[in-house]
mmCIF file of C-alpha atoms and ligand atoms in Angstrom:
data_model
loop_
_atom_site.group_PDB
_atom_site.id
_atom_site.type_symbol
_atom_site.label_atom_id
_atom_site.label_comp_id
_atom_site.label_asym_id
_atom_site.label_seq_id
_atom_site.Cartn_x
_atom_site.Cartn_y
_atom_site.Cartn_z
ATOM 1 C CA MET A 1 -17.751 2.297 33.626
ATOM 2 C CA ARG A 2 -15.178 4.890 32.363
ATOM 3 C CA LYS A 3 -16.150 6.737 29.135
ATOM 4 C CA ASN A 4 -13.826 6.431 26.226
ATOM 5 C CA PHE A 5 -12.467 10.097 25.914
ATOM 6 C CA LYS A 6 -11.492 9.175 22.187
ATOM 7 C CA ARG A 7 -15.331 9.171 21.245
ATOM 8 C CA TYR A 8 -15.527 12.889 21.638
ATOM 9 C CA SER A 9 -14.725 15.321 18.692
ATOM 10 C CA LEU A 10 -12.667 18.253 19.645
ATOM 11 C CA LEU A 11 -15.818 20.191 20.111
ATOM 12 C CA GLN A 12 -17.391 17.601 22.243
ATOM 13 C CA ALA A 13 -14.476 17.153 24.319
ATOM 14 C CA GLU A 14 -14.302 21.200 25.101
ATOM 15 C CA HIS A 15 -17.866 20.886 26.218
ATOM 16 C CA GLU A 16 -17.192 18.012 28.272
ATOM 17 C CA LEU A 17 -14.292 19.732 29.912
ATOM 18 C CA VAL A 18 -16.138 22.952 30.616
ATOM 19 C CA LYS A 19 -18.779 20.836 32.247
ATOM 20 C CA LEU A 20 -16.105 19.513 34.647
ATOM 21 C CA GLY A 21 -15.172 23.345 35.311
ATOM 22 C CA LEU A 22 -12.026 22.830 33.490
ATOM 23 C CA GLU A 23 -10.381 25.225 30.852
ATOM 24 C CA ARG A 24 -11.436 24.598 27.219
ATOM 25 C CA TYR A 25 -7.831 24.525 25.856
ATOM 26 C CA ARG A 26 -7.273 21.320 27.546
ATOM 27 C CA ALA A 27 -9.197 19.471 24.940
ATOM 28 C CA GLU A 28 -6.554 20.450 22.483
ATOM 29 C CA GLN A 29 -3.627 19.228 24.697
ATOM 30 C CA ILE A 30 -5.338 15.954 25.194
ATOM 31 C CA PHE A 31 -6.070 15.592 21.419
ATOM 32 C CA LYS A 32 -2.325 15.896 20.645
ATOM 33 C CA TRP A 33 -1.390 13.647 23.215
ATOM 34 C CA ILE A 34 -3.667 10.959 21.686
ATOM 35 C CA TRP A 35 -3.123 11.583 17.997
ATOM 36 C CA GLN A 36 0.281 12.943 17.847
ATOM 37 C CA LYS A 37 2.003 11.072 20.653
ATOM 38 C CA ASN A 38 0.084 8.020 20.785
ATOM 39 C CA ALA A 39 -1.012 8.260 24.490
ATOM 40 C CA ASP A 40 -3.184 5.344 25.727
ATOM 41 C CA ASP A 41 -3.291 6.693 29.199
ATOM 42 C CA PHE A 42 -3.595 10.126 30.743
ATOM 43 C CA SER A 43 -0.524 9.573 33.081
ATOM 44 C CA VAL A 44 1.816 10.204 30.323
ATOM 45 C CA MET A 45 0.314 13.808 29.651
ATOM 46 C CA THR A 46 3.252 15.849 31.489
ATOM 47 C CA ASN A 47 1.742 19.259 30.708
ATOM 48 C CA ILE A 48 -1.333 18.491 32.781
ATOM 49 C CA SER A 49 -1.119 18.255 36.567
ATOM 50 C CA LYS A 50 -0.600 14.970 38.325
ATOM 51 C CA GLU A 51 -3.982 15.737 40.302
ATOM 52 C CA LEU A 52 -5.793 16.347 36.932
ATOM 53 C CA ARG A 53 -4.245 13.233 35.149
ATOM 54 C CA ASP A 54 -5.459 11.070 38.048
ATOM 55 C CA ARG A 55 -8.974 12.593 37.804
ATOM 56 C CA PHE A 56 -9.104 11.882 34.088
ATOM 57 C CA ASN A 57 -7.826 8.361 34.334
ATOM 58 C CA GLY A 58 -10.705 7.815 36.850
ATOM 59 C CA LEU A 59 -13.450 9.148 34.519
ATOM 60 C CA TYR A 60 -12.205 8.076 31.222
ATOM 61 C CA SER A 61 -10.244 5.502 29.120
ATOM 62 C CA LEU A 62 -8.380 5.904 25.980
ATOM 63 C CA ALA A 63 -9.049 2.564 24.485
ATOM 64 C CA GLY A 64 -8.168 2.265 20.783
ATOM 65 C CA VAL A 65 -7.816 -0.610 18.164
ATOM 66 C CA ARG A 66 -5.283 -3.078 18.814
ATOM 67 C CA ILE A 67 -3.322 -4.982 16.124
ATOM 68 C CA ALA A 68 -4.418 -8.545 16.442
ATOM 69 C CA ASP A 69 -2.392 -9.875 13.509
ATOM 70 C CA LEU A 70 -0.164 -8.651 10.556
ATOM 71 C CA GLN A 71 0.591 -10.353 7.263
ATOM 72 C CA ARG A 72 3.378 -8.874 5.237
ATOM 73 C CA GLU A 73 3.566 -9.770 1.589
ATOM 74 C CA ASP A 74 6.783 -7.736 1.299
ATOM 75 C CA ALA A 75 8.196 -4.719 2.564
ATOM 76 C CA ASP A 76 5.676 -2.515 0.485
ATOM 77 C CA ALA A 77 2.226 -4.417 1.348
ATOM 78 C CA GLU A 78 0.995 -5.311 4.691
ATOM 79 C CA LYS A 79 -2.433 -6.294 5.796
ATOM 80 C CA TYR A 80 -3.571 -5.529 9.424
ATOM 81 C CA LEU A 81 -6.171 -7.253 11.414
ATOM 82 C CA LEU A 82 -7.277 -4.792 14.150
ATOM 83 C CA GLU A 83 -9.308 -5.663 17.135
ATOM 84 C CA LEU A 84 -11.894 -3.160 18.378
ATOM 85 C CA GLU A 85 -13.021 -2.294 21.940
ATOM 86 C CA ASP A 86 -15.849 -4.985 21.665
ATOM 87 C CA GLY A 87 -13.673 -7.673 20.262
ATOM 88 C CA LEU A 88 -14.880 -7.132 16.728
ATOM 89 C CA ARG A 89 -12.244 -6.944 14.006
ATOM 90 C CA VAL A 90 -11.566 -5.159 10.763
ATOM 91 C CA GLU A 91 -8.806 -5.222 8.378
ATOM 92 C CA SER A 92 -6.745 -2.268 7.010
ATOM 93 C CA VAL A 93 -3.934 -2.291 4.355
ATOM 94 C CA PHE A 94 -0.771 -0.500 4.175
ATOM 95 C CA MET A 95 0.857 -0.084 0.681
ATOM 96 C CA GLN A 96 4.102 1.612 -0.680
ATOM 97 C CA GLU A 97 4.716 2.888 -4.183
ATOM 98 C CA GLY A 98 7.639 5.019 -4.654
ATOM 99 C CA THR A 99 7.537 7.974 -1.965
ATOM 100 C CA ARG A 100 3.611 7.366 -1.721
ATOM 101 C CA ARG A 101 2.575 5.453 1.357
ATOM 102 C CA THR A 102 -1.065 4.737 1.502
ATOM 103 C CA ILE A 103 -3.135 3.390 4.537
ATOM 104 C CA CYS A 104 -6.677 1.858 3.348
ATOM 105 C CA VAL A 105 -9.112 2.033 6.176
ATOM 106 C CA SER A 106 -12.285 0.220 6.936
ATOM 107 C CA CYS A 107 -15.416 2.355 7.910
ATOM 108 C CA GLN A 108 -17.782 -0.649 8.777
ATOM 109 C CA VAL A 109 -17.438 -4.276 10.391
ATOM 110 C CA GLY A 110 -18.559 -6.117 7.374
ATOM 111 C CA CYS A 111 -20.581 -4.371 4.599
ATOM 112 C CA PRO A 112 -24.596 -4.105 4.027
ATOM 113 C CA LEU A 113 -24.110 -3.683 0.196
ATOM 114 C CA ALA A 114 -23.089 -7.271 -0.388
ATOM 115 C CA CYS A 115 -21.697 -6.559 -4.000
ATOM 116 C CA LYS A 116 -21.305 -10.217 -5.494
ATOM 117 C CA PHE A 117 -18.002 -9.921 -6.554
ATOM 118 C CA CYS A 118 -16.409 -8.488 -3.461
ATOM 119 C CA ALA A 119 -15.265 -10.647 -0.767
ATOM 120 C CA THR A 120 -16.142 -8.150 2.106
ATOM 121 C CA GLY A 121 -19.759 -8.823 0.741
ATOM 122 C CA LEU A 122 -19.707 -12.548 2.001
ATOM 123 C CA LEU A 123 -19.361 -11.275 5.589
ATOM 124 C CA HIS A 124 -22.305 -10.282 7.881
ATOM 125 C CA PHE A 125 -22.574 -6.769 8.405
ATOM 126 C CA GLU A 126 -21.993 -6.220 12.131
ATOM 127 C CA ARG A 127 -21.990 -2.298 12.724
ATOM 128 C CA ASP A 128 -20.507 1.197 11.746
ATOM 129 C CA LEU A 129 -17.208 2.090 13.147
ATOM 130 C CA HIS A 130 -16.846 5.255 15.309
ATOM 131 C CA ALA A 131 -14.866 8.149 13.921
ATOM 132 C CA TYR A 132 -12.013 7.470 16.446
ATOM 133 C CA GLU A 133 -12.121 3.682 15.264
ATOM 134 C CA ILE A 134 -11.255 4.814 11.638
ATOM 135 C CA ALA A 135 -8.704 7.349 12.505
ATOM 136 C CA ASP A 136 -7.154 4.800 14.916
ATOM 137 C CA GLN A 137 -6.613 2.542 12.105
ATOM 138 C CA VAL A 138 -4.102 5.086 10.752
ATOM 139 C CA ARG A 139 -2.536 5.992 14.000
ATOM 140 C CA SER A 140 -1.851 2.412 15.138
ATOM 141 C CA ILE A 141 -0.357 1.384 11.859
ATOM 142 C CA GLN A 142 1.801 4.376 11.653
ATOM 143 C CA GLN A 143 3.066 3.803 15.232
ATOM 144 C CA ASN A 144 3.756 0.170 14.538
ATOM 145 C CA ARG A 145 5.686 0.835 11.510
ATOM 146 C CA GLY A 146 7.613 3.950 12.775
ATOM 147 C CA ASP A 147 6.735 6.084 9.766
ATOM 148 C CA ARG A 148 3.962 8.252 8.477
ATOM 149 C CA CYS A 149 1.859 7.735 5.679
ATOM 150 C CA THR A 150 1.284 10.239 2.805
ATOM 151 C CA ASN A 151 -2.389 9.239 1.657
ATOM 152 C CA VAL A 152 -5.435 7.732 3.284
ATOM 153 C CA VAL A 153 -8.151 6.075 1.327
ATOM 154 C CA PHE A 154 -11.570 5.020 2.834
ATOM 155 C CA MET A 155 -11.664 1.924 0.495
ATOM 156 C CA GLY A 156 -11.395 -1.000 3.036
ATOM 157 C CA MET A 157 -14.402 -2.618 4.583
ATOM 158 C CA GLY A 158 -17.631 -1.164 4.347
ATOM 159 C CA GLU A 159 -19.454 1.760 2.461
ATOM 160 C CA PRO A 160 -18.180 5.341 3.771
ATOM 161 C CA LEU A 161 -21.325 7.095 2.524
ATOM 162 C CA LEU A 162 -23.512 4.710 4.863
ATOM 163 C CA ASN A 163 -21.483 5.896 7.843
ATOM 164 C CA LEU A 164 -20.933 9.514 6.677
ATOM 165 C CA ASP A 165 -20.897 11.340 10.014
ATOM 166 C CA ALA A 166 -18.077 9.043 11.344
ATOM 167 C CA VAL A 167 -16.188 9.159 8.044
ATOM 168 C CA ILE A 168 -16.402 12.913 8.429
ATOM 169 C CA GLY A 169 -15.201 12.889 12.081
ATOM 170 C CA ALA A 170 -12.444 10.533 11.008
ATOM 171 C CA HIS A 171 -11.330 12.688 8.224
ATOM 172 C CA GLU A 172 -11.135 15.700 10.543
ATOM 173 C CA ILE A 173 -8.859 13.952 12.920
ATOM 174 C CA ILE A 174 -6.867 12.361 10.063
ATOM 175 C CA SER A 175 -6.252 15.794 8.376
ATOM 176 C CA SER A 176 -6.196 18.341 11.398
ATOM 177 C CA PRO A 177 -3.013 19.755 12.333
ATOM 178 C CA ILE A 178 -3.584 18.938 15.937
ATOM 179 C CA GLY A 179 -4.753 15.299 14.912
ATOM 180 C CA LEU A 180 -2.716 13.152 12.515
ATOM 181 C CA GLY A 181 -1.906 16.030 10.126
ATOM 182 C CA ILE A 182 -2.352 14.132 6.866
ATOM 183 C CA SER A 183 -2.898 16.670 3.816
ATOM 184 C CA ARG A 184 -6.564 16.925 2.930
ATOM 185 C CA ARG A 185 -5.606 16.633 -0.632
ATOM 186 C CA HIS A 186 -4.262 13.201 -0.081
ATOM 187 C CA THR A 187 -7.427 11.591 1.294
ATOM 188 C CA THR A 188 -10.127 9.855 -0.878
ATOM 189 C CA ILE A 189 -13.541 8.274 -0.138
ATOM 190 C CA SER A 190 -14.635 5.464 -2.521
ATOM 191 C CA THR A 191 -18.455 4.673 -2.735
ATOM 192 C CA ALA A 192 -20.506 2.215 -4.517
ATOM 193 C CA GLY A 193 -22.575 5.138 -5.522
ATOM 194 C CA ILE A 194 -25.228 6.266 -2.857
ATOM 195 C CA VAL A 195 -27.019 9.194 -4.142
ATOM 196 C CA GLU A 196 -28.225 10.617 -1.034
ATOM 197 C CA GLY A 197 -24.673 10.200 0.520
ATOM 198 C CA ILE A 198 -22.911 11.965 -2.349
ATOM 199 C CA GLU A 199 -25.534 14.835 -2.041
ATOM 200 C CA ALA A 200 -24.750 14.995 1.823
ATOM 201 C CA LEU A 201 -21.029 15.166 1.031
ATOM 202 C CA LEU A 202 -21.658 17.944 -1.446
ATOM 203 C CA ARG A 203 -23.638 19.830 1.419
ATOM 204 C CA SER A 204 -20.815 19.434 3.833
ATOM 205 C CA SER A 205 -17.603 21.593 4.073
ATOM 206 C CA VAL A 206 -15.454 18.549 3.642
ATOM 207 C CA ARG A 207 -12.808 18.667 1.141
ATOM 208 C CA VAL A 208 -11.916 15.156 0.187
ATOM 209 C CA LYS A 209 -11.395 13.348 -3.009
ATOM 210 C CA LEU A 210 -14.399 11.158 -4.404
ATOM 211 C CA ALA A 211 -13.919 7.978 -6.209
ATOM 212 C CA ILE A 212 -17.136 6.162 -7.396
ATOM 213 C CA SER A 213 -17.062 2.372 -8.076
ATOM 214 C CA LEU A 214 -18.768 2.529 -11.476
ATOM 215 C CA ASN A 215 -17.924 -0.985 -12.519
ATOM 216 C CA PHE A 216 -20.637 -1.810 -14.834
ATOM 217 C CA VAL A 217 -22.083 0.616 -17.487
ATOM 218 C CA ASP A 218 -24.943 -1.834 -18.283
ATOM 219 C CA GLU A 219 -27.621 -0.961 -15.715
ATOM 220 C CA GLU A 220 -28.952 -4.373 -15.582
ATOM 221 C CA ILE A 221 -25.701 -6.063 -14.871
ATOM 222 C CA ARG A 222 -24.906 -3.295 -12.442
ATOM 223 C CA LYS A 223 -28.191 -4.019 -10.564
ATOM 224 C CA ASP A 224 -27.505 -7.602 -10.566
ATOM 225 C CA LEU A 225 -23.871 -7.586 -9.093
ATOM 226 C CA MET A 226 -24.334 -4.471 -7.009
ATOM 227 C CA PRO A 227 -27.611 -4.539 -5.416
ATOM 228 C CA VAL A 228 -27.212 -0.961 -4.296
ATOM 229 C CA ALA A 229 -27.758 0.209 -7.950
ATOM 230 C CA ARG A 230 -31.209 -0.814 -7.568
ATOM 231 C CA LYS A 231 -31.990 2.144 -5.729
ATOM 232 C CA ASN A 232 -29.318 4.393 -7.029
ATOM 233 C CA PRO A 233 -29.505 4.830 -10.911
ATOM 234 C CA LEU A 234 -26.302 5.557 -12.859
ATOM 235 C CA LYS A 235 -27.787 8.698 -14.434
ATOM 236 C CA ASP A 236 -28.335 10.472 -11.020
ATOM 237 C CA ILE A 237 -24.728 9.189 -9.966
ATOM 238 C CA ILE A 238 -23.154 10.742 -13.144
ATOM 239 C CA LYS A 239 -25.030 13.987 -12.416
ATOM 240 C CA LEU A 240 -23.869 14.341 -9.096
ATOM 241 C CA ALA A 241 -20.128 13.496 -10.245
ATOM 242 C CA ARG A 242 -20.336 16.310 -12.647
ATOM 243 C CA VAL A 243 -21.588 18.723 -9.769
ATOM 244 C CA TYR A 244 -18.759 17.153 -7.330
ATOM 245 C CA SER A 245 -16.051 17.762 -9.873
ATOM 246 C CA ARG A 246 -17.249 21.247 -10.415
ATOM 247 C CA GLN A 247 -17.822 22.260 -6.761
ATOM 248 C CA LYS A 248 -15.082 20.278 -4.997
ATOM 249 C CA GLU A 249 -12.338 17.791 -6.392
ATOM 250 C CA MET A 250 -12.234 15.893 -9.800
ATOM 251 C CA VAL A 251 -13.932 12.592 -9.361
ATOM 252 C CA THR A 252 -12.129 9.125 -10.208
ATOM 253 C CA PHE A 253 -14.382 6.338 -11.555
ATOM 254 C CA GLU A 254 -13.285 2.911 -10.469
ATOM 255 C CA TYR A 255 -13.874 0.304 -12.804
ATOM 256 C CA VAL A 256 -13.278 -3.494 -11.702
ATOM 257 C CA LEU A 257 -12.528 -5.369 -14.794
ATOM 258 C CA ILE A 258 -13.943 -8.837 -14.456
ATOM 259 C CA ARG A 259 -13.402 -11.515 -17.107
ATOM 260 C CA ASP A 260 -16.416 -12.202 -19.680
ATOM 261 C CA ILE A 261 -18.649 -9.614 -17.514
ATOM 262 C CA ASN A 262 -17.480 -6.002 -18.285
ATOM 263 C CA ASP A 263 -14.049 -6.337 -20.122
ATOM 264 C CA GLY A 264 -15.050 -6.248 -23.894
ATOM 265 C CA ILE A 265 -14.175 -3.245 -26.180
ATOM 266 C CA ARG A 266 -17.995 -2.633 -26.377
ATOM 267 C CA ASP A 267 -17.904 -1.951 -22.721
ATOM 268 C CA ALA A 268 -15.001 0.330 -23.084
ATOM 269 C CA ARG A 269 -16.886 2.219 -25.792
ATOM 270 C CA ASP A 270 -19.752 2.535 -23.523
ATOM 271 C CA LEU A 271 -17.912 3.603 -20.705
ATOM 272 C CA VAL A 272 -16.364 6.449 -22.756
ATOM 273 C CA ARG A 273 -19.811 7.561 -23.961
ATOM 274 C CA LEU A 274 -21.229 7.592 -20.406
ATOM 275 C CA LEU A 275 -18.300 9.815 -19.137
ATOM 276 C CA ARG A 276 -17.989 11.945 -22.060
ATOM 277 C CA ASN A 277 -17.968 15.767 -20.730
ATOM 278 C CA ILE A 278 -17.132 14.885 -17.242
ATOM 279 C CA PRO A 279 -13.985 15.933 -16.087
ATOM 280 C CA SER A 280 -12.643 12.715 -14.309
ATOM 281 C CA LYS A 281 -10.091 9.997 -14.111
ATOM 282 C CA ILE A 282 -10.527 6.322 -14.614
ATOM 283 C CA ASN A 283 -8.969 3.939 -12.424
ATOM 284 C CA LEU A 284 -9.035 0.304 -13.863
ATOM 285 C CA ILE A 285 -8.776 -2.342 -11.469
ATOM 286 C CA PRO A 286 -8.191 -5.731 -12.763
ATOM 287 C CA TYR A 287 -10.241 -8.142 -10.540
ATOM 288 C CA ASN A 288 -8.554 -9.725 -7.736
ATOM 289 C CA GLU A 289 -9.752 -13.208 -7.187
ATOM 290 C CA HIS A 290 -10.741 -14.770 -4.214
ATOM 291 C CA PRO A 291 -11.038 -18.439 -3.229
ATOM 292 C CA ASP A 292 -14.676 -18.130 -2.264
ATOM 293 C CA LEU A 293 -15.844 -16.342 -5.274
ATOM 294 C CA PRO A 294 -16.375 -17.658 -8.862
ATOM 295 C CA TYR A 295 -15.145 -14.326 -10.641
ATOM 296 C CA LYS A 296 -12.007 -14.258 -12.738
ATOM 297 C CA ARG A 297 -9.398 -11.661 -13.611
ATOM 298 C CA PRO A 298 -9.348 -10.997 -17.462
ATOM 299 C CA LYS A 299 -6.254 -12.165 -19.482
ATOM 300 C CA ASP A 300 -3.630 -9.390 -19.734
ATOM 301 C CA GLU A 301 -4.204 -8.876 -23.557
ATOM 302 C CA LYS A 302 -7.989 -8.126 -22.772
ATOM 303 C CA ILE A 303 -6.745 -5.538 -20.053
ATOM 304 C CA GLU A 304 -4.489 -3.916 -22.292
ATOM 305 C CA ALA A 305 -7.070 -3.494 -25.104
ATOM 306 C CA PHE A 306 -9.496 -2.125 -22.691
ATOM 307 C CA PHE A 307 -6.966 0.348 -21.412
ATOM 308 C CA SER A 308 -5.632 1.487 -24.643
ATOM 309 C CA HIS A 309 -9.189 2.125 -26.077
ATOM 310 C CA LEU A 310 -9.700 4.545 -23.090
ATOM 311 C CA LEU A 311 -6.368 6.237 -23.668
ATOM 312 C CA HIS A 312 -7.151 6.649 -27.201
ATOM 313 C CA SER A 313 -10.369 8.337 -26.146
ATOM 314 C CA HIS A 314 -8.537 11.082 -24.455
ATOM 315 C CA HIS A 315 -9.334 9.807 -20.890
ATOM 316 C CA THR A 316 -6.877 10.062 -18.045
ATOM 317 C CA VAL A 317 -6.676 6.393 -17.189
ATOM 318 C CA VAL A 318 -4.539 4.357 -14.908
ATOM 319 C CA ILE A 319 -4.445 0.597 -14.043
ATOM 320 C CA ARG A 320 -4.198 0.040 -10.395
ATOM 321 C CA LYS A 321 -1.334 -2.261 -9.828
ATOM 322 C CA SER A 322 -2.274 -5.278 -7.879
ATOM 323 C CA ARG A 323 -0.605 -5.373 -4.385
ATOM 324 C CA GLY A 324 -0.631 -7.727 -1.653
ATOM 325 C CA GLN A 325 -2.353 -10.731 -3.654
ATOM 326 C CA LYS A 326 -0.623 -13.368 -1.896
ATOM 327 C CA ILE A 327 -2.031 -12.137 1.625
ATOM 328 C CA LEU A 328 -5.466 -11.185 0.092
ATOM 329 C CA ALA A 329 -5.056 -7.542 0.734
ATOM 330 C CA GLY A 330 -6.049 -6.395 -2.700
ATOM 331 C CA CYS A 331 -9.267 -4.316 -3.310
ATOM 332 C CA GLY A 332 -12.389 -6.459 -2.523
ATOM 333 C CA GLN A 333 -10.225 -9.195 -0.828
ATOM 334 C CA LEU A 334 -10.901 -8.169 2.662
ATOM 335 C CA SER A 335 -12.982 -11.011 3.575
ATOM 336 C CA GLY A 336 -11.222 -11.279 6.971
ATOM 337 C CA SER A 337 -11.650 -14.960 7.344
ATOM 338 C CA GLN A 338 -10.434 -14.181 10.994
ATOM 339 C CA VAL A 339 -12.814 -11.280 11.134
ATOM 340 C CA ALA A 340 -15.715 -13.682 10.712
ATOM 341 C CA ARG A 341 -14.233 -16.013 13.318
ATOM 342 C CA GLY A 342 -13.446 -13.029 15.603
HETATM 343 N N1 SAH B 401 -18.060 0.387 -0.586
HETATM 344 C C1 SAH B 401 -16.789 1.107 -1.225
HETATM 345 C C2 SAH B 401 -15.469 0.949 -0.671
HETATM 346 C C3 SAH B 401 -14.976 -0.611 -0.536
HETATM 347 S S1 SAH B 401 -14.725 -1.410 -2.065
HETATM 348 C C4 SAH B 401 -17.057 1.197 -2.639
HETATM 349 O O1 SAH B 401 -17.845 0.270 -3.051
HETATM 350 O O2 SAH B 401 -16.447 1.857 -3.423
HETATM 351 C C5 SAH B 401 -13.238 -0.689 -2.848
HETATM 352 C C6 SAH B 401 -13.087 -0.914 -4.293
HETATM 353 O O3 SAH B 401 -12.938 -2.249 -4.500
HETATM 354 C C7 SAH B 401 -14.381 -0.764 -5.122
HETATM 355 O O4 SAH B 401 -14.188 0.034 -6.296
HETATM 356 C C8 SAH B 401 -14.883 -1.989 -5.393
HETATM 357 O O5 SAH B 401 -15.663 -2.112 -6.723
HETATM 358 C C9 SAH B 401 -13.384 -3.006 -5.616
HETATM 359 N N2 SAH B 401 -13.706 -4.226 -5.531
HETATM 360 C C10 SAH B 401 -14.516 -5.018 -4.729
HETATM 361 N N3 SAH B 401 -14.156 -6.299 -5.083
HETATM 362 C C11 SAH B 401 -13.002 -6.366 -5.728
HETATM 363 C C12 SAH B 401 -12.279 -7.418 -6.214
HETATM 364 N N4 SAH B 401 -12.562 -8.742 -5.857
HETATM 365 N N5 SAH B 401 -11.248 -7.099 -7.018
HETATM 366 C C13 SAH B 401 -10.713 -5.687 -7.442
HETATM 367 N N6 SAH B 401 -11.653 -4.780 -6.986
HETATM 368 C C14 SAH B 401 -12.585 -4.992 -6.202
#
């Protein structure tokens, strides 16, 4: 059985080649072929001798993700169903707004957190993705579109901080000049708020933006709708957010507005109070409805009133535009009916 060379980080690839009695720099050559020139076979690597290419082909595969389906709402919103080496499937989303082209990647097949309002939570958790499987979502979508994206967000299926090593490995490939070369300043990890994970990210040397899915200021409601909150209290998350914005990058708080659950002016007031003195941005996400879930998007007037209250309280706040509704490509809509069947 051939090993998949993509599973090696650059450092591991160097070790592997040295073990074969080869030069270390070949690892960098191969990396560039994989991530910059979309090589899926060693035969195309013309700066490597024919003899060596044949030897590599005998030892290693370069299997990656395969596009199994693509749904396009319009030129600016696409949802990809991607098949992994073992036949499991994940979804990734491409969105364009002005000159910003964003790919939203998944980091797990399914999600173990099971937030009640999120369609991904309806799926069984199958497994973590490998670093290359996460980066390969970006590579294959770019290749399919024939253009490059400007931003990558780890906001698709799964919880990035429960698969942190792979997410860090993927971030390295995505941002490396010999990898996909996307600016570190344009990558964001979104977490439901895993205290140990945020601490680990703080200890690491990775510079990535952090978005925290706060969603509910009332701890009891939060624990009910986001079971992960039972072991990860808000006060610890807020404390870490302050440290993160001081040591790394300014934190964004995501707040999914759900009708009659967290969309009142009292909720807005509590949110302002909670985030007082934390340099941060608030990203309001009007709930994206899903046919299999009972939750609703608030009326537009309610969303406006909530937004204005935050604005007047001097918070940097944006309402995230809903993209790809018709193809269920919005936040929390990645239920992958086809993933489950996959
Ligand atoms: N597990 C990570 C990343 C995946 S969810 C996290 O929780 O952040 C990405 C974002 O979508 C989160 O902010 C989540 O709260 C939000 N979300 C989930 N379901 C949603 C829905 N139906 N409508 C709008 N946003 C949703």
